[in-house]
Amino acid sequence: MANTLRKLLKAMLGSLRDLMPIFLVIVFFQFAVLDQPLPNVGELLVGVVFVVLGLTFFIHGLEQGLFPIGESMATAFARKGSVFWLITFAFCLGFGTTVAEPALIAVAAEAADVAAAGAMIQPDNASKERYADGLRYTVALSVGLAIVIGVFRILKGWPLQWLIVGGYILVVIMTIFAPPEIIGIAYDSGGVTTSTITVPLVTALGVGLASSIRGRNPMIDGFGLIALASLTPMIFVMAYGIMI
Amino acid sequence: MSIMAAVIEVTLNTTRDVLPIAVIIFGFQFFVLRRVPANLTAILWGFGWVLVGLSLFLLGLEWCLFPLGRLMAGQLTDPAFIQAVHGVGAVNWKDYYWVYIFAFAIGFSTTIAEPSLIAVAIKANEVSGGAIGITGLRISVALGVAFGISLGCYRIVVGDPIHWYIISGYVLVVLQTTVAPKMIIPLAYDSGGVTTSTVTVPLVAALGLGLSETVPGRNPLIDGFGLIAFASLFPILSVMAYAQLSEFRAKISRKKSGQ
């Protein structure tokens, strides 16, 4: 108990240091550039306390829960030796964590507005909703596929850069054919899919797999899942834009 | 007790977001792997901490950072403010310099606080046996994001098509990949994806939207997007540069000690 407290306290000092730059930027711009007083000081202070506590608890939980489970599952799958179940798990993890991602839901709704404004779909709510849902499942599918490809890469020991560069070339080619309205959203969708909880889990999975398979280097083979998960949505979203 | 109610509501929302992940993880753990992890209690506690931590973090951001950030993005891109910076006459892209500086500063500082980047940095430090510093990695990623967002804002102001920037960025990534130390490449590619989550995205989106609404001739529906893509591209370059720099310094110190 005392040990946990000491760890939390140390983590809290770390969080304070991590958040300090944001506070300095806000204060500088508010007073020196915009010359405005701070609104709702009371609520702001409560918010600051919450942010510091929240980051502290999150980092603590990360080291206690997310990292160990990700790694122990990776080791267990490697020991079980069933590629089928590993790939199934990889797909479920990618698809399941993305389909409910709030940032993605927001971006999909905005994309539907853009599509309606660009007369790609009917401007009524039903078609917009259909478009947004279609986009959301497309992105989730692409992330599931990305994790599958990434896990397969770790098993085979393929160099990551060939996959990524190949993906880039595909992105460039598709940019030529995709409707201009969708390009900005497609490029952004790569960034919004990887949430705060997915990243530690997926990283621990990759590193754990690479550490438990002989001949793989966790540094070279363990990372790269996130990179693939941010690349495939761009390709799939543009494909979605071309098809609709 | 509106604070308490808000905390409970946000925790419930976060739980709903985390639930599918937990179902997948524990489902596979119990039905496919059929093994109970050795430290199950600690892991469950860990999930609890993550849940509470993330909820408090989001709530705190919603109360202090996001409203202020949005307000500032709005004020800095306000035509009246830009005109005041410029004085009399027509405004050109240089008059948005406070926007670029703000974009740089907010990109850097929010990336430093990004929880998923902290997670990846901890892991990279552990895996590399300390060769990759947690702080060094985070600062190089943050510099990449800061530069990317500033450039993205410049793009919105001048109105260039986004794909030329992104494609040139890709070419740079490919070229740098051929010279960067092999060990860093996967981590560098990963850093592109982890930078943009909880803290950065809402603020950056507000900045992009504010700019594209107020710069004449821009359409917020089209030009408002794209900043996140910039923020995911440039960290790849800066992390590779960080590794090259470390390697270079190690070489110099080896030479010195060799003499």
Tab-separated table of C-alpha atoms in Angstrom, chain A residues 17 31 33 46 52 70 72 102 110 119 134 148 156 166 183 186-187 197 221 232 241:
chain	number	residue	atom	x	y	z
A	17	ARG	CA	6.275	18.081	-15.442
A	31	PHE	CA	-1.886	37.291	-21.273
A	33	VAL	CA	-0.490	37.945	-26.985
A	46	VAL	CA	-10.541	21.817	-10.907
A	52	VAL	CA	-2.834	15.822	-13.405
A	70	GLY	CA	-0.509	-7.473	-23.747
A	72	SER	CA	1.507	-12.245	-21.390
A	102	PRO	CA	-15.197	8.181	-30.422
A	110	GLU	CA	-18.022	15.149	-40.525
A	119	ALA	CA	-23.183	16.181	-53.818
A	134	GLY	CA	-20.031	2.574	-43.980
A	148	VAL	CA	-3.120	-8.967	-39.055
A	156	LYS	CA	7.933	-13.899	-40.962
A	166	GLY	CA	4.551	0.078	-50.706
A	183	ILE	CA	-8.522	13.321	-49.552
A	186	ALA	CA	-8.608	10.080	-45.693
A	187	TYR	CA	-5.221	11.460	-44.700
A	197	ILE	CA	-5.801	2.389	-24.866
A	221	ASP	CA	10.393	-6.495	-35.412
A	232	THR	CA	-4.299	1.259	-44.136
A	241	GLY	CA	-14.648	7.472	-51.628
